[in-house]
mmCIF file of C-alpha atoms in Angstrom:
data_model
loop_
_atom_site.group_PDB
_atom_site.id
_atom_site.type_symbol
_atom_site.label_atom_id
_atom_site.label_comp_id
_atom_site.label_asym_id
_atom_site.label_seq_id
_atom_site.Cartn_x
_atom_site.Cartn_y
_atom_site.Cartn_z
ATOM 1 C CA GLU A 24 143.078 120.117 -163.959
ATOM 2 C CA LYS A 25 140.343 121.896 -161.977
ATOM 3 C CA GLN A 26 141.504 124.799 -159.781
ATOM 4 C CA ASN A 27 140.827 124.785 -156.079
ATOM 5 C CA PRO A 28 138.251 127.590 -155.349
ATOM 6 C CA LEU A 29 139.807 128.023 -151.888
ATOM 7 C CA LYS A 30 142.853 129.682 -153.585
ATOM 8 C CA PHE A 31 140.612 132.289 -155.049
ATOM 9 C CA ARG A 32 138.322 133.047 -152.091
ATOM 10 C CA ASN A 33 139.155 136.717 -152.183
ATOM 11 C CA LYS A 34 138.413 136.944 -155.866
ATOM 12 C CA VAL A 35 135.079 135.053 -156.179
ATOM 13 C CA ASN A 36 131.569 135.688 -155.035
ATOM 14 C CA PHE A 37 131.157 133.114 -152.344
ATOM 15 C CA GLU A 38 127.396 133.051 -152.513
ATOM 16 C CA LEU A 39 127.237 132.621 -156.307
ATOM 17 C CA LEU A 40 129.940 129.992 -156.329
ATOM 18 C CA GLY A 41 128.297 127.988 -153.608
ATOM 19 C CA TRP A 42 124.831 128.273 -155.031
ATOM 20 C CA ARG A 43 126.030 126.968 -158.493
ATOM 21 C CA PHE A 44 127.540 123.993 -156.783
ATOM 22 C CA ILE A 45 124.323 123.239 -154.855
ATOM 23 C CA ASP A 46 122.197 123.926 -157.893
ATOM 24 C CA LYS A 47 124.036 121.193 -159.849
ATOM 25 C CA LEU A 48 123.426 118.645 -157.052
ATOM 26 C CA LEU A 49 119.676 119.223 -156.948
ATOM 27 C CA THR A 50 117.616 117.631 -159.698
ATOM 28 C CA SER A 51 115.568 119.722 -162.072
ATOM 29 C CA LYS A 52 112.349 118.164 -160.670
ATOM 30 C CA ILE A 53 113.249 119.071 -157.131
ATOM 31 C CA ARG A 54 114.167 122.649 -157.981
ATOM 32 C CA THR A 55 110.919 122.991 -159.937
ATOM 33 C CA LYS A 56 108.883 121.689 -156.996
ATOM 34 C CA MET A 57 110.621 124.087 -154.560
ATOM 35 C CA ARG A 58 110.020 127.080 -156.730
ATOM 36 C CA THR A 59 106.415 126.170 -157.502
ATOM 37 C CA ILE A 60 105.331 125.558 -153.891
ATOM 38 C CA THR A 61 107.262 128.604 -152.627
ATOM 39 C CA GLY A 62 105.912 130.808 -155.352
ATOM 40 C CA THR A 63 102.349 129.680 -154.633
ATOM 41 C CA CYS A 64 102.743 130.322 -150.899
ATOM 42 C CA VAL A 65 104.171 133.878 -151.563
ATOM 43 C CA ALA A 66 101.297 134.628 -153.951
ATOM 44 C CA LEU A 67 98.773 133.650 -151.344
ATOM 45 C CA LEU A 68 100.580 135.730 -148.739
ATOM 46 C CA VAL A 69 100.527 138.805 -150.947
ATOM 47 C CA LEU A 70 96.714 138.493 -151.126
ATOM 48 C CA ALA A 71 96.658 137.939 -147.381
ATOM 49 C CA PHE A 72 98.615 141.163 -146.713
ATOM 50 C CA VAL A 73 96.204 143.105 -148.820
ATOM 51 C CA ALA A 74 93.038 141.500 -147.376
ATOM 52 C CA HIS A 75 94.104 141.373 -143.732
ATOM 53 C CA GLY A 76 95.257 143.916 -141.287
ATOM 54 C CA TYR A 77 97.643 143.068 -138.515
ATOM 55 C CA SER A 78 96.864 140.895 -135.514
ATOM 56 C CA THR A 79 97.616 137.358 -136.430
ATOM 57 C CA ASN A 80 96.965 136.513 -140.047
ATOM 58 C CA PRO A 81 95.308 133.127 -140.409
ATOM 59 C CA VAL A 82 96.302 132.785 -144.112
ATOM 60 C CA ILE A 83 99.972 133.298 -143.279
ATOM 61 C CA LYS A 84 99.779 130.914 -140.378
ATOM 62 C CA ILE A 85 98.257 128.167 -142.642
ATOM 63 C CA ALA A 86 100.826 128.909 -145.340
ATOM 64 C CA ALA A 87 103.643 128.718 -142.823
ATOM 65 C CA GLN A 88 102.359 125.312 -141.729
ATOM 66 C CA GLY A 89 102.169 124.193 -145.356
ATOM 67 C CA MET A 90 105.825 125.059 -145.956
ATOM 68 C CA SER A 91 106.611 122.000 -143.740
ATOM 69 C CA LEU A 92 105.869 119.977 -146.885
ATOM 70 C CA LEU A 93 109.198 121.215 -148.236
ATOM 71 C CA LYS A 94 111.213 120.438 -145.075
ATOM 72 C CA PRO A 95 113.086 117.378 -146.353
ATOM 73 C CA ILE A 96 114.141 119.175 -149.486
ATOM 74 C CA PHE A 97 115.173 122.380 -147.771
ATOM 75 C CA LYS A 98 117.046 120.362 -145.107
ATOM 76 C CA LEU A 99 119.208 118.755 -147.835
ATOM 77 C CA GLU A 100 119.716 122.044 -149.639
ATOM 78 C CA ALA A 101 120.629 123.793 -146.357
ATOM 79 C CA GLU A 102 123.248 121.194 -145.452
ATOM 80 C CA LEU A 103 124.755 121.302 -148.976
ATOM 81 C CA GLN A 104 124.758 125.135 -148.939
ATOM 82 C CA ALA A 105 126.352 125.344 -145.456
ATOM 83 C CA SER A 106 128.950 122.717 -146.396
ATOM 84 C CA ALA A 107 129.972 124.370 -149.684
ATOM 85 C CA LEU A 108 129.958 128.046 -148.572
ATOM 86 C CA GLY A 109 131.220 127.218 -145.100
ATOM 87 C CA ALA A 110 134.288 125.481 -146.529
ATOM 88 C CA ILE A 111 134.945 128.307 -149.021
ATOM 89 C CA GLY A 112 134.614 130.981 -146.275
ATOM 90 C CA LYS A 113 136.517 128.915 -143.676
ATOM 91 C CA VAL A 114 133.698 129.290 -141.214
ATOM 92 C CA ASP A 115 134.390 127.846 -137.702
ATOM 93 C CA LYS A 116 131.140 126.130 -136.777
ATOM 94 C CA GLN A 117 132.038 126.091 -133.033
ATOM 95 C CA GLU A 118 132.466 129.872 -133.098
ATOM 96 C CA VAL A 119 129.115 130.250 -134.706
ATOM 97 C CA ILE A 120 127.462 128.004 -132.109
ATOM 98 C CA ASP A 121 129.128 129.986 -129.310
ATOM 99 C CA GLU A 122 127.982 133.280 -130.799
ATOM 100 C CA ILE A 123 124.390 132.161 -131.092
ATOM 101 C CA ALA A 124 124.446 130.949 -127.456
ATOM 102 C CA ASP A 125 125.774 134.346 -126.312
ATOM 103 C CA LEU A 126 123.026 136.146 -128.239
ATOM 104 C CA LYS A 127 120.416 133.899 -126.669
ATOM 105 C CA LYS A 128 121.724 134.751 -123.194
ATOM 106 C CA GLN A 129 121.965 138.512 -123.919
ATOM 107 C CA ASN A 130 118.467 138.887 -125.394
ATOM 108 C CA LYS A 131 115.266 137.782 -123.606
ATOM 109 C CA ALA A 132 113.400 137.804 -126.873
ATOM 110 C CA LEU A 133 115.341 137.144 -130.109
ATOM 111 C CA ILE A 134 114.225 136.575 -133.669
ATOM 112 C CA TYR A 135 116.276 135.394 -136.726
ATOM 113 C CA THR A 136 114.731 136.519 -140.044
ATOM 114 C CA TYR A 137 114.959 136.862 -143.789
ATOM 115 C CA GLY A 138 114.471 140.341 -145.148
ATOM 116 C CA LEU A 139 112.113 139.307 -147.898
ATOM 117 C CA SER A 140 110.162 136.574 -146.058
ATOM 118 C CA PRO A 141 106.505 137.261 -145.465
ATOM 119 C CA PHE A 142 106.609 134.777 -142.565
ATOM 120 C CA SER A 143 109.404 136.856 -140.965
ATOM 121 C CA THR A 144 107.508 140.008 -141.605
ATOM 122 C CA GLU A 145 104.351 138.495 -139.958
ATOM 123 C CA ALA A 146 106.377 137.379 -136.907
ATOM 124 C CA ILE A 147 108.024 140.766 -136.516
ATOM 125 C CA ASN A 148 104.657 142.508 -136.655
ATOM 126 C CA ILE A 149 103.286 140.153 -133.981
ATOM 127 C CA LEU A 150 106.309 140.849 -131.747
ATOM 128 C CA ASP A 151 105.943 144.607 -132.449
ATOM 129 C CA GLY A 152 102.409 144.527 -131.284
ATOM 130 C CA SER A 153 103.115 142.390 -128.239
ATOM 131 C CA GLY A 154 104.439 145.395 -126.257
ATOM 132 C CA TYR A 155 107.683 143.630 -125.383
ATOM 133 C CA GLU A 156 111.246 144.419 -126.473
ATOM 134 C CA PHE A 157 112.965 142.044 -128.868
ATOM 135 C CA THR A 158 116.162 141.781 -130.975
ATOM 136 C CA LYS A 159 116.034 141.082 -134.645
ATOM 137 C CA ILE A 160 118.887 139.414 -136.552
ATOM 138 C CA GLU A 161 118.418 139.333 -140.289
ATOM 139 C CA LEU A 162 120.608 136.586 -141.857
ATOM 140 C CA GLY A 163 119.922 137.740 -145.408
ATOM 141 C CA ALA A 164 117.189 138.620 -147.867
ATOM 142 C CA GLU A 165 116.301 134.947 -148.467
ATOM 143 C CA TRP A 166 117.825 131.456 -148.002
ATOM 144 C CA PHE A 167 119.320 131.329 -151.499
ATOM 145 C CA LEU A 168 121.214 134.611 -150.921
ATOM 146 C CA LEU A 169 122.981 133.706 -147.691
ATOM 147 C CA GLY A 170 126.769 134.101 -147.249
ATOM 148 C CA PRO A 171 129.112 131.477 -145.809
ATOM 149 C CA LYS A 172 128.600 132.229 -142.105
ATOM 150 C CA GLU A 173 124.908 132.838 -142.392
ATOM 151 C CA SER A 174 124.401 129.438 -144.161
ATOM 152 C CA VAL A 175 126.109 127.743 -141.296
ATOM 153 C CA VAL A 176 123.901 129.740 -138.812
ATOM 154 C CA ARG A 177 120.800 128.460 -140.594
ATOM 155 C CA THR A 178 121.672 124.817 -140.091
ATOM 156 C CA ILE A 179 122.606 125.396 -136.491
ATOM 157 C CA LEU A 180 119.267 127.130 -135.848
ATOM 158 C CA ALA A 181 117.502 124.042 -137.384
ATOM 159 C CA GLU A 182 118.945 121.988 -134.558
ATOM 160 C CA GLU A 183 116.945 124.114 -132.056
ATOM 161 C CA VAL A 184 113.630 122.676 -133.156
ATOM 162 C CA ASP A 185 112.461 119.061 -132.895
ATOM 163 C CA ASN A 186 111.472 118.758 -136.525
ATOM 164 C CA GLY A 187 114.779 120.086 -137.755
ATOM 165 C CA ALA A 188 113.115 122.744 -139.970
ATOM 166 C CA THR A 189 115.604 125.104 -141.660
ATOM 167 C CA SER A 190 113.012 127.760 -142.334
ATOM 168 C CA LEU A 191 113.035 131.218 -140.782
ATOM 169 C CA PRO A 192 111.997 132.970 -138.660
ATOM 170 C CA LYS A 193 113.308 131.295 -135.601
ATOM 171 C CA ILE A 194 112.118 132.843 -132.322
ATOM 172 C CA PHE A 195 113.783 132.589 -128.888
ATOM 173 C CA ILE A 196 112.067 133.571 -125.731
ATOM 174 C CA GLY A 197 114.074 133.301 -122.497
ATOM 175 C CA GLY A 198 116.796 131.434 -124.463
ATOM 176 C CA GLU A 199 114.359 128.740 -125.679
ATOM 177 C CA CYS A 200 113.269 128.339 -129.263
ATOM 178 C CA ILE A 201 109.468 128.430 -129.533
ATOM 179 C CA GLY A 202 109.610 127.747 -133.283
ATOM 180 C CA GLY A 203 108.661 130.043 -136.164
ATOM 181 C CA CYS A 204 105.756 132.096 -137.450
ATOM 182 C CA SER A 205 102.992 129.574 -137.075
ATOM 183 C CA GLU A 206 104.017 128.717 -133.484
ATOM 184 C CA LEU A 207 104.253 132.379 -132.514
ATOM 185 C CA ALA A 208 100.769 132.967 -134.006
ATOM 186 C CA SER A 209 99.379 130.055 -132.142
ATOM 187 C CA LEU A 210 100.596 131.466 -128.868
ATOM 188 C CA VAL A 211 98.904 134.751 -129.568
ATOM 189 C CA ASP A 212 95.681 132.996 -130.640
ATOM 190 C CA ASN A 213 95.677 130.884 -127.472
ATOM 191 C CA GLY A 214 96.393 133.853 -125.281
ATOM 192 C CA GLU A 215 99.681 132.422 -124.022
ATOM 193 C CA LEU A 216 102.334 134.769 -125.476
ATOM 194 C CA ASP A 217 102.032 137.377 -122.716
ATOM 195 C CA SER A 218 102.505 134.833 -119.905
ATOM 196 C CA ILE A 219 105.520 133.304 -121.654
ATOM 197 C CA MET A 220 107.068 136.687 -122.148
ATOM 198 C CA SER A 221 106.440 137.645 -118.470
ATOM 199 C CA LYS A 222 107.719 134.349 -117.247
ATOM 200 C CA ALA A 223 110.922 134.824 -119.229
ATOM 201 C CA LYS A 224 111.171 138.422 -117.815
ATOM 202 C CA VAL A 225 111.244 139.968 -121.275
ATOM 203 C CA PRO A 226 111.205 143.736 -120.651
ATOM 204 C CA LYS A 227 108.300 145.754 -121.751
ATOM 205 C CA LYS A 228 108.821 148.393 -124.467
ATOM 206 C CA GLY A 229 109.950 151.750 -123.028
ATOM 207 C CA GLY A 230 111.519 154.613 -124.937
ATOM 208 C CA ASN A 231 113.820 152.375 -126.866
ATOM 209 C CA LYS A 232 112.999 150.796 -130.186
ATOM 210 C CA LYS A 233 113.611 147.167 -130.868
ATOM 211 C CA LYS A 234 117.251 146.253 -131.168
ATOM 212 C CA ASN A 235 118.955 144.913 -134.155
ATOM 213 C CA ALA A 236 121.953 142.628 -134.067
ATOM 214 C CA PHE A 237 124.216 141.586 -136.879
ATOM 215 C CA PHE A 238 126.773 138.845 -137.503
ATOM 216 C CA GLY A 239 130.114 140.263 -138.478
#
């Protein structure tokens, strides 16, 4: 008889157990496609970082738009990951929803990121150069390394955008989600970011550095 993993939640690695469960549900072809496309995008982005300074990076913007090809696959994976890890970690979804709502109210400019994501790095650099204060929340190094609560946060954030994309970053200005890296870059390129920040009464940078918030 198989043992219930909930009985051993204090003895197992939640992330590893959940990912093994998800990995078995995804076909080899889907996993290969995800890794190939993601790897190609990352390789292009590395070249872009070397070849391009910082304003908005057109290569990263195009690559971010291209990641939408993986949206259906990542949506399925995100839901499975949140369901598995959320159950193991006994995550209360409503509490997470309320916490996100509070953070949106408390921070005029807010960004959810992955630590190793070049798209997140690009978005952070754009916000850094905007002259406005913002709060950064890093959910984890990457999507496949998220814990129970962070996996649930990821799916809830996806509900903030019309296309349901589970990718990060997710950027909020004045409590409204403007999208991710490509949308932020478009606002800069179109000269609209400053007016949106001003309208949302996002404070200008003073003596304080950008804030960092953490889920606990």
